[in-house]
mmCIF file of C-alpha atoms in Angstrom:
data_model
loop_
_atom_site.group_PDB
_atom_site.id
_atom_site.type_symbol
_atom_site.label_atom_id
_atom_site.label_comp_id
_atom_site.label_asym_id
_atom_site.label_seq_id
_atom_site.Cartn_x
_atom_site.Cartn_y
_atom_site.Cartn_z
ATOM 1 C CA MET A 117 111.907 91.287 116.069
ATOM 2 C CA ARG A 118 108.987 88.931 115.083
ATOM 3 C CA ALA A 119 107.229 91.409 112.586
ATOM 4 C CA VAL A 120 108.407 93.937 110.255
ATOM 5 C CA VAL A 121 105.485 96.297 108.734
ATOM 6 C CA PHE A 122 106.095 98.557 105.719
ATOM 7 C CA ASP A 123 104.220 101.467 104.617
ATOM 8 C CA LEU A 124 104.683 101.486 100.777
ATOM 9 C CA ASP A 125 104.476 105.134 99.349
ATOM 10 C CA GLY A 126 107.735 106.871 100.454
ATOM 11 C CA THR A 127 108.959 104.109 102.377
ATOM 12 C CA LEU A 128 109.388 101.244 99.528
ATOM 13 C CA VAL A 129 108.745 103.214 96.256
ATOM 14 C CA GLN A 130 109.401 106.660 95.210
ATOM 15 C CA THR A 131 106.071 108.672 95.924
ATOM 16 C CA ARG A 132 106.569 112.420 95.717
ATOM 17 C CA VAL A 133 106.296 113.063 91.980
ATOM 18 C CA ALA A 134 104.151 110.009 91.089
ATOM 19 C CA SER A 135 101.414 110.408 93.712
ATOM 20 C CA TRP A 136 101.274 114.293 93.492
ATOM 21 C CA GLU A 137 100.921 113.659 89.512
ATOM 22 C CA VAL A 138 97.673 111.486 90.243
ATOM 23 C CA PHE A 139 96.450 113.694 93.348
ATOM 24 C CA SER A 140 96.872 117.093 91.166
ATOM 25 C CA ARG A 141 94.206 116.093 88.831
ATOM 26 C CA ILE A 142 91.553 114.925 91.719
ATOM 27 C CA ASN A 143 92.444 118.183 93.281
ATOM 28 C CA ASP A 144 91.420 119.989 90.049
ATOM 29 C CA ARG A 145 88.471 117.996 89.349
ATOM 30 C CA PHE A 146 86.840 118.565 92.800
ATOM 31 C CA SER A 147 88.235 121.862 93.615
ATOM 32 C CA LEU A 148 89.880 120.766 96.800
ATOM 33 C CA GLY A 149 92.352 123.915 96.956
ATOM 34 C CA VAL A 150 95.462 121.871 97.082
ATOM 35 C CA ASP A 151 97.801 124.164 95.063
ATOM 36 C CA SER A 152 101.320 122.514 95.463
ATOM 37 C CA PRO A 153 102.975 119.248 95.928
ATOM 38 C CA GLU A 154 103.909 120.634 99.574
ATOM 39 C CA ARG A 155 100.361 121.126 100.926
ATOM 40 C CA TYR A 156 99.585 117.803 99.300
ATOM 41 C CA PHE A 157 102.504 116.476 101.519
ATOM 42 C CA ASP A 158 101.110 118.039 104.432
ATOM 43 C CA LEU A 159 97.856 116.022 104.146
ATOM 44 C CA PHE A 160 100.205 112.982 105.372
ATOM 45 C CA ARG A 161 100.811 114.430 108.974
ATOM 46 C CA ASN A 162 97.646 112.467 109.764
ATOM 47 C CA ASN A 163 95.770 109.789 107.930
ATOM 48 C CA VAL A 164 95.681 111.107 104.559
ATOM 49 C CA PHE A 165 91.841 110.080 103.745
ATOM 50 C CA ALA A 166 90.942 111.673 107.099
ATOM 51 C CA SER A 167 92.907 114.815 106.095
ATOM 52 C CA ILE A 168 91.230 114.731 102.408
ATOM 53 C CA ARG A 169 87.917 114.485 103.872
ATOM 54 C CA THR A 170 88.385 118.072 105.652
ATOM 55 C CA LEU A 171 88.710 119.457 102.181
ATOM 56 C CA CYS A 172 85.451 118.300 101.387
ATOM 57 C CA ARG A 173 81.898 119.793 101.634
ATOM 58 C CA ASP A 174 80.352 116.978 103.400
ATOM 59 C CA GLU A 175 80.733 112.887 103.820
ATOM 60 C CA ALA A 176 79.106 112.553 100.168
ATOM 61 C CA HIS A 177 81.466 114.673 98.695
ATOM 62 C CA ALA A 178 84.269 112.796 100.765
ATOM 63 C CA ASP A 179 83.419 109.587 99.631
ATOM 64 C CA GLU A 180 83.426 110.569 96.182
ATOM 65 C CA VAL A 181 86.684 112.130 96.092
ATOM 66 C CA LYS A 182 88.153 109.292 97.662
ATOM 67 C CA ALA A 183 86.460 106.471 95.378
ATOM 68 C CA ALA A 184 87.913 108.933 92.305
ATOM 69 C CA PHE A 185 91.341 109.019 94.230
ATOM 70 C CA LEU A 186 91.719 105.518 94.392
ATOM 71 C CA ALA A 187 90.331 104.681 91.030
ATOM 72 C CA LEU A 188 93.159 106.737 89.410
ATOM 73 C CA LEU A 189 95.666 105.298 91.663
ATOM 74 C CA ARG A 190 94.577 101.764 90.485
ATOM 75 C CA THR A 191 95.241 102.783 86.877
ATOM 76 C CA ASP A 192 97.543 105.309 86.622
ATOM 77 C CA TYR A 193 100.224 105.046 89.819
ATOM 78 C CA THR A 194 103.461 103.406 89.127
ATOM 79 C CA PRO A 195 106.156 104.282 91.355
ATOM 80 C CA ALA A 196 109.786 103.269 91.206
ATOM 81 C CA MET A 197 110.864 100.946 93.953
ATOM 82 C CA ILE A 198 113.648 102.767 96.482
ATOM 83 C CA PRO A 199 117.164 101.824 95.473
ATOM 84 C CA GLY A 200 118.147 99.213 97.905
ATOM 85 C CA MET A 201 115.146 98.185 99.362
ATOM 86 C CA SER A 202 114.658 95.269 97.832
ATOM 87 C CA ASP A 203 117.646 93.570 99.282
ATOM 88 C CA VAL A 204 116.316 94.773 103.024
ATOM 89 C CA VAL A 205 113.160 93.456 102.644
ATOM 90 C CA ARG A 206 114.810 90.009 101.141
ATOM 91 C CA ARG A 207 117.366 89.882 104.316
ATOM 92 C CA LEU A 208 114.348 90.426 106.819
ATOM 93 C CA ALA A 209 111.990 88.045 105.150
ATOM 94 C CA GLY A 210 114.211 85.217 106.261
ATOM 95 C CA ASP A 211 113.738 86.476 109.860
ATOM 96 C CA CYS A 212 110.509 88.102 110.507
ATOM 97 C CA THR A 213 106.763 88.195 109.424
ATOM 98 C CA LEU A 214 106.993 90.963 106.845
ATOM 99 C CA ALA A 215 103.426 92.869 106.096
ATOM 100 C CA VAL A 216 102.574 96.009 104.004
ATOM 101 C CA MET A 217 100.077 98.775 105.183
ATOM 102 C CA SER A 218 99.408 101.121 102.911
ATOM 103 C CA SER A 219 96.717 104.013 102.110
ATOM 104 C CA ASN A 220 96.892 102.911 98.603
ATOM 105 C CA ALA A 221 94.704 100.542 96.520
ATOM 106 C CA MET A 222 95.271 96.692 97.049
ATOM 107 C CA GLN A 223 95.747 96.664 92.947
ATOM 108 C CA VAL A 224 98.481 99.067 93.408
ATOM 109 C CA LEU A 225 100.258 96.947 95.963
ATOM 110 C CA ARG A 226 99.672 93.669 93.940
ATOM 111 C CA ARG A 227 101.294 95.741 90.783
ATOM 112 C CA VAL A 228 104.367 97.061 92.735
ATOM 113 C CA LEU A 229 105.021 94.247 94.631
ATOM 114 C CA VAL A 230 104.752 91.676 91.986
ATOM 115 C CA ALA A 231 106.915 94.057 89.723
ATOM 116 C CA GLY A 232 109.646 94.022 92.304
ATOM 117 C CA ASP A 233 109.573 90.385 92.721
ATOM 118 C CA LEU A 234 108.762 90.896 96.467
ATOM 119 C CA ALA A 235 104.952 89.812 96.496
ATOM 120 C CA PHE A 236 105.894 86.379 98.420
ATOM 121 C CA CYS A 237 108.192 88.295 100.697
ATOM 122 C CA PHE A 238 105.300 89.703 102.497
ATOM 123 C CA ALA A 239 102.506 87.348 104.352
ATOM 124 C CA HIS A 240 100.039 90.171 104.809
ATOM 125 C CA VAL A 241 99.164 93.399 102.936
ATOM 126 C CA PHE A 242 96.500 95.785 103.779
ATOM 127 C CA GLY A 243 95.185 98.219 101.406
ATOM 128 C CA GLY A 244 93.597 101.806 102.028
ATOM 129 C CA ASP A 245 90.566 100.533 99.861
ATOM 130 C CA VAL A 246 90.095 97.399 102.528
ATOM 131 C CA ALA A 247 91.491 98.519 105.590
ATOM 132 C CA PRO A 248 91.840 102.550 105.611
ATOM 133 C CA ASP A 249 92.738 102.955 109.051
ATOM 134 C CA LYS A 250 96.189 101.808 109.997
ATOM 135 C CA ARG A 251 95.396 101.653 113.565
ATOM 136 C CA ALA A 252 92.681 98.952 113.027
ATOM 137 C CA ALA A 253 94.986 97.199 110.536
ATOM 138 C CA ILE A 254 97.893 96.819 113.188
ATOM 139 C CA ARG A 255 95.514 95.888 116.013
ATOM 140 C CA ALA A 256 93.923 93.193 113.486
ATOM 141 C CA PHE A 257 97.525 91.695 112.582
ATOM 142 C CA LEU A 258 98.450 91.340 116.128
ATOM 143 C CA ALA A 259 95.299 89.789 116.873
ATOM 144 C CA ASP A 260 95.732 87.141 114.757
ATOM 145 C CA SER A 261 97.237 83.820 116.126
ATOM 146 C CA GLY A 262 98.273 83.286 112.588
ATOM 147 C CA SER A 263 100.321 86.533 111.929
ATOM 148 C CA GLY A 264 103.269 84.383 113.223
ATOM 149 C CA PHE A 265 103.483 82.340 109.884
ATOM 150 C CA GLY A 266 105.671 84.334 107.797
ATOM 151 C CA ARG A 267 106.601 83.733 103.910
ATOM 152 C CA ARG A 268 110.165 83.505 102.861
ATOM 153 C CA CYS A 269 110.130 84.873 99.408
ATOM 154 C CA ALA A 270 107.855 81.834 98.179
ATOM 155 C CA ALA A 271 104.519 81.533 97.646
ATOM 156 C CA ASP A 272 103.867 78.933 100.711
ATOM 157 C CA TYR A 273 103.718 80.227 104.246
ATOM 158 C CA ASP A 274 106.568 79.206 106.644
ATOM 159 C CA GLU A 275 104.911 76.190 108.378
ATOM 160 C CA ALA A 276 108.171 74.594 110.258
ATOM 161 C CA GLY A 277 108.592 75.019 113.795
ATOM 162 C CA GLN A 278 106.949 77.385 116.479
ATOM 163 C CA HIS A 279 105.413 80.534 115.386
ATOM 164 C CA PRO A 280 103.744 82.646 118.155
ATOM 165 C CA ALA A 281 101.720 85.715 117.083
ATOM 166 C CA PRO A 282 103.791 88.920 117.000
ATOM 167 C CA ASP A 283 103.495 91.173 120.203
ATOM 168 C CA PRO A 284 103.869 94.796 120.361
ATOM 169 C CA ALA A 285 107.263 94.993 121.561
ATOM 170 C CA GLY A 286 108.533 92.511 118.883
ATOM 171 C CA THR A 287 106.499 94.358 115.694
ATOM 172 C CA VAL A 288 107.975 97.184 114.159
ATOM 173 C CA LEU A 289 106.270 99.912 111.229
ATOM 174 C CA VAL A 290 108.831 101.348 108.778
ATOM 175 C CA THR A 291 107.342 104.684 107.253
ATOM 176 C CA ASP A 292 108.162 107.915 106.105
ATOM 177 C CA THR A 293 105.114 109.936 107.402
ATOM 178 C CA ALA A 294 104.310 111.489 111.104
ATOM 179 C CA GLY A 295 100.665 110.441 110.810
ATOM 180 C CA ASP A 296 101.651 106.812 110.237
ATOM 181 C CA VAL A 297 104.136 107.198 113.439
ATOM 182 C CA ARG A 298 101.552 108.586 115.502
ATOM 183 C CA ASP A 299 99.158 105.656 114.632
ATOM 184 C CA ALA A 300 101.798 102.840 115.069
ATOM 185 C CA ARG A 301 102.652 104.481 118.506
ATOM 186 C CA GLU A 302 98.832 104.527 119.633
ATOM 187 C CA THR A 303 98.872 100.733 119.280
ATOM 188 C CA GLY A 304 101.718 100.162 121.128
ATOM 189 C CA ILE A 305 104.326 98.960 118.535
ATOM 190 C CA ARG A 306 107.428 100.435 117.635
ATOM 191 C CA VAL A 307 108.402 102.599 114.561
ATOM 192 C CA VAL A 308 111.586 103.415 112.448
ATOM 193 C CA GLY A 309 111.350 106.320 110.208
ATOM 194 C CA VAL A 310 112.861 106.673 106.662
ATOM 195 C CA ALA A 311 114.566 110.190 105.781
ATOM 196 C CA TRP A 312 113.594 109.765 101.913
ATOM 197 C CA GLY A 313 109.840 110.012 101.999
ATOM 198 C CA MET A 314 107.203 112.522 102.862
ATOM 199 C CA HIS A 315 108.734 113.856 105.991
ATOM 200 C CA SER A 316 111.812 115.084 107.575
ATOM 201 C CA VAL A 317 113.820 113.483 109.848
ATOM 202 C CA ASP A 318 113.080 115.966 112.763
ATOM 203 C CA GLU A 319 109.405 115.532 112.172
ATOM 204 C CA LEU A 320 109.484 111.509 112.173
ATOM 205 C CA LEU A 321 111.600 111.875 115.532
ATOM 206 C CA ASP A 322 109.241 114.658 117.030
ATOM 207 C CA ALA A 323 106.042 112.323 116.191
ATOM 208 C CA GLY A 324 107.736 109.294 118.170
ATOM 209 C CA ALA A 325 110.119 107.576 115.550
ATOM 210 C CA GLU A 326 112.790 105.769 118.018
ATOM 211 C CA PHE A 327 115.119 105.668 114.864
ATOM 212 C CA VAL A 328 114.859 107.382 111.367
ATOM 213 C CA ALA A 329 117.223 105.759 108.533
ATOM 214 C CA LEU A 330 119.223 107.725 106.238
ATOM 215 C CA TRP A 331 119.797 104.779 103.721
ATOM 216 C CA PRO A 332 117.771 101.519 103.398
ATOM 217 C CA GLN A 333 120.599 99.191 104.890
ATOM 218 C CA GLU A 334 120.573 100.858 107.952
ATOM 219 C CA ILE A 335 117.160 99.424 108.337
ATOM 220 C CA THR A 336 118.522 95.999 108.183
ATOM 221 C CA ALA A 337 121.537 96.924 110.670
ATOM 222 C CA TYR A 338 119.262 98.669 113.148
ATOM 223 C CA LEU A 339 116.678 95.857 113.650
ATOM 224 C CA LEU A 340 118.886 92.916 113.037
ATOM 225 C CA GLY A 341 122.401 94.089 114.822
ATOM 226 C CA ASP A 342 125.390 92.251 114.203
ATOM 227 C CA ALA A 343 123.073 89.560 112.495
ATOM 228 C CA ALA A 344 122.805 92.083 109.299
ATOM 229 C CA VAL A 345 126.095 90.578 107.906
ATOM 230 C CA GLU A 346 124.488 87.326 107.270
ATOM 231 C CA PRO A 347 123.239 86.791 103.733
ATOM 232 C CA PRO A 348 119.458 86.203 103.024
ATOM 233 C CA GLY A 349 118.972 82.375 102.559
ATOM 234 C CA GLY A 350 116.665 79.732 100.789
ATOM 235 C CA ALA A 351 114.316 81.457 98.080
ATOM 236 C CA CYS A 352 115.148 84.956 99.641
ATOM 237 C CA ALA A 353 118.749 84.756 98.379
ATOM 238 C CA VAL A 354 119.532 87.395 95.473
ATOM 239 C CA PRO A 355 121.629 85.409 92.913
ATOM 240 C CA ALA A 356 124.999 87.260 92.739
ATOM 241 C CA ARG A 357 126.425 87.736 89.065
ATOM 242 C CA PRO A 358 129.361 85.483 88.077
ATOM 243 C CA VAL A 359 132.530 87.646 89.227
ATOM 244 C CA GLU A 360 134.394 88.204 85.963
ATOM 245 C CA LYS A 361 138.241 87.506 86.319
ATOM 246 C CA ASP A 362 140.994 87.980 84.388
ATOM 247 C CA CYS A 363 142.585 84.663 82.707
ATOM 248 C CA GLY A 364 145.886 86.575 81.625
ATOM 249 C CA CYS A 365 145.153 85.885 77.849
ATOM 250 C CA GLY A 366 143.557 89.135 76.968
ATOM 251 C CA CYS A 367 140.085 87.661 77.547
ATOM 252 C CA SER A 368 137.609 87.838 80.545
ATOM 253 C CA GLY A 369 135.779 84.854 82.183
ATOM 254 C CA THR A 370 133.962 83.897 85.486
ATOM 255 C CA ASP A 371 134.783 82.261 88.531
ATOM 256 C CA GLY A 372 132.827 79.291 87.530
ATOM 257 C CA GLN A 373 130.091 79.840 90.273
ATOM 258 C CA ASP A 374 126.985 78.642 89.206
ATOM 259 C CA ASP A 375 124.042 81.270 89.022
ATOM 260 C CA PRO A 376 120.636 79.579 89.597
ATOM 261 C CA VAL A 377 118.443 82.104 87.981
ATOM 262 C CA ARG A 378 120.440 82.083 84.720
ATOM 263 C CA GLU A 379 120.872 78.214 84.642
ATOM 264 C CA ALA A 380 116.843 77.836 85.081
ATOM 265 C CA ALA A 381 116.726 80.226 82.338
ATOM 266 C CA ALA A 382 119.023 78.291 80.279
ATOM 267 C CA ALA A 383 117.292 75.144 81.161
ATOM 268 C CA ARG A 384 113.809 76.450 80.075
ATOM 269 C CA ARG A 385 115.249 77.705 76.787
ATOM 270 C CA ARG A 386 116.814 74.025 75.931
ATOM 271 C CA ARG A 387 113.062 72.455 76.791
ATOM 272 C CA ARG A 388 111.617 75.166 74.781
ATOM 273 C CA THR A 389 113.739 74.344 71.972
ATOM 274 C CA ALA A 390 113.861 70.680 72.097
ATOM 275 C CA ALA A 391 109.796 70.750 72.124
ATOM 276 C CA ARG A 392 109.639 72.854 68.951
ATOM 277 C CA SER A 393 112.034 70.888 67.446
ATOM 278 C CA HIS A 394 109.896 67.674 68.314
ATOM 279 C CA VAL A 395 106.925 69.301 66.453
ATOM 280 C CA LEU A 396 108.631 70.380 63.552
ATOM 281 C CA ALA A 397 109.926 67.149 63.144
ATOM 282 C CA ALA A 398 106.100 65.379 63.335
ATOM 283 C CA LEU A 399 104.475 68.223 60.874
ATOM 284 C CA PRO A 400 103.808 66.638 57.627
ATOM 285 C CA THR A 401 105.697 68.678 54.708
ATOM 286 C CA ALA A 402 102.254 68.888 52.956
ATOM 287 C CA PRO A 403 98.367 68.350 53.707
ATOM 288 C CA ALA A 404 97.087 65.120 52.904
ATOM 289 C CA PRO A 405 93.830 65.264 50.906
ATOM 290 C CA ASP A 406 92.767 61.948 51.874
ATOM 291 C CA CYS A 407 93.083 62.647 55.922
ATOM 292 C CA SER A 408 95.152 59.425 55.827
ATOM 293 C CA LYS A 409 96.459 58.434 59.432
ATOM 294 C CA ALA A 410 100.125 59.148 60.553
ATOM 295 C CA THR A 411 101.972 58.617 63.988
ATOM 296 C CA LEU A 412 103.323 61.358 66.306
ATOM 297 C CA PRO A 413 106.515 59.875 68.049
ATOM 298 C CA GLN A 414 106.590 60.709 71.889
ATOM 299 C CA PRO A 415 110.023 61.447 73.621
ATOM 300 C CA ASP A 416 109.214 58.112 75.814
ATOM 301 C CA GLY A 417 109.266 56.283 72.465
ATOM 302 C CA SER A 418 105.755 55.608 71.943
ATOM 303 C CA LYS A 419 103.714 56.805 69.131
ATOM 304 C CA VAL A 420 100.310 58.642 68.943
ATOM 305 C CA ALA A 421 98.155 58.331 65.873
ATOM 306 C CA LEU A 422 96.828 61.422 64.046
ATOM 307 C CA LEU A 423 94.981 62.478 60.761
ATOM 308 C CA GLN A 424 96.958 64.792 58.119
ATOM 309 C CA CYS A 425 94.044 66.619 57.231
ATOM 310 C CA VAL A 426 95.698 69.983 58.540
ATOM 311 C CA PRO A 427 95.239 72.882 55.570
ATOM 312 C CA ALA A 428 98.530 74.260 54.323
ATOM 313 C CA GLU A 429 98.428 77.700 55.979
ATOM 314 C CA LEU A 430 97.809 76.473 59.143
ATOM 315 C CA LEU A 431 100.895 74.294 58.872
ATOM 316 C CA ALA A 432 103.013 77.109 57.852
ATOM 317 C CA ALA A 433 101.853 79.131 60.602
ATOM 318 C CA VAL A 434 102.609 76.518 63.268
ATOM 319 C CA ARG A 435 105.810 76.396 61.369
ATOM 320 C CA ALA A 436 106.355 80.060 61.781
ATOM 321 C CA VAL A 437 105.574 80.176 65.695
ATOM 322 C CA CYS A 438 107.957 76.945 66.239
ATOM 323 C CA ALA A 439 110.891 78.790 64.543
ATOM 324 C CA ASP A 440 110.490 82.461 66.325
ATOM 325 C CA GLY A 441 110.157 80.690 69.635
#
């Protein structure tokens, strides 16, 4: 595999309730006649915006509905991640170029991926407000010679070694809807379905998915084979919690392994505490009415001159902020 393209709603995040709650308001506002979640889910058998368009009076009405739907998604749609998918993404990011293609708005994709600490696992993101047709987005992705450069869970793109652009045989879409399956197959790429989203296992297989995962971990096993047992490396590694063990004295401890995330956080706290102490020590105890000169010691031993003419209430406020951290 060279590239894995993920759908967002129903694949990476839980969407049935959250998405229906948003769309039902659009349905009521524009009288679209979609009177149940099941009828709404049926719209995803094809491109959802193309399906919504068939419910509208004309093109102008369809454009108004789409704009209103995207606007409401941007502000009110906050789905939860599918349990286990974060680990799948981090594992695959170490080996493949990852992308997201969704009918949802770019603002939603950014909010969801940043909140899930996955934004820099993906090299490319195509939202419905910039690429409404997934077939066109897939073709653009395959045609871009830079699509071979992935992100390994860090802001920079991986520039080491050779990175040929993905070809259809080495690219797979992971999705939960039959419409996405058909779109992907039309472009010539492979498709893996997931059973926890909009459409059933049989619907996804009938549409052309080569495999449907029942659990997130099956995606990694299916795409990487025996290599799936290897843990993610570098920035994609998910720090393990220290393992508690019984020391035989009625207390519990850890095995002494370092936790990079906790250690980094502790170092930041130590630096902030030192900085606050440095500021507090340098503050005058009371304002000097004559604005006399004073010196502020620096960590390197040098001193900076300043005037002591700060109002008492401002000094009190600075001390309170430093003390509270």
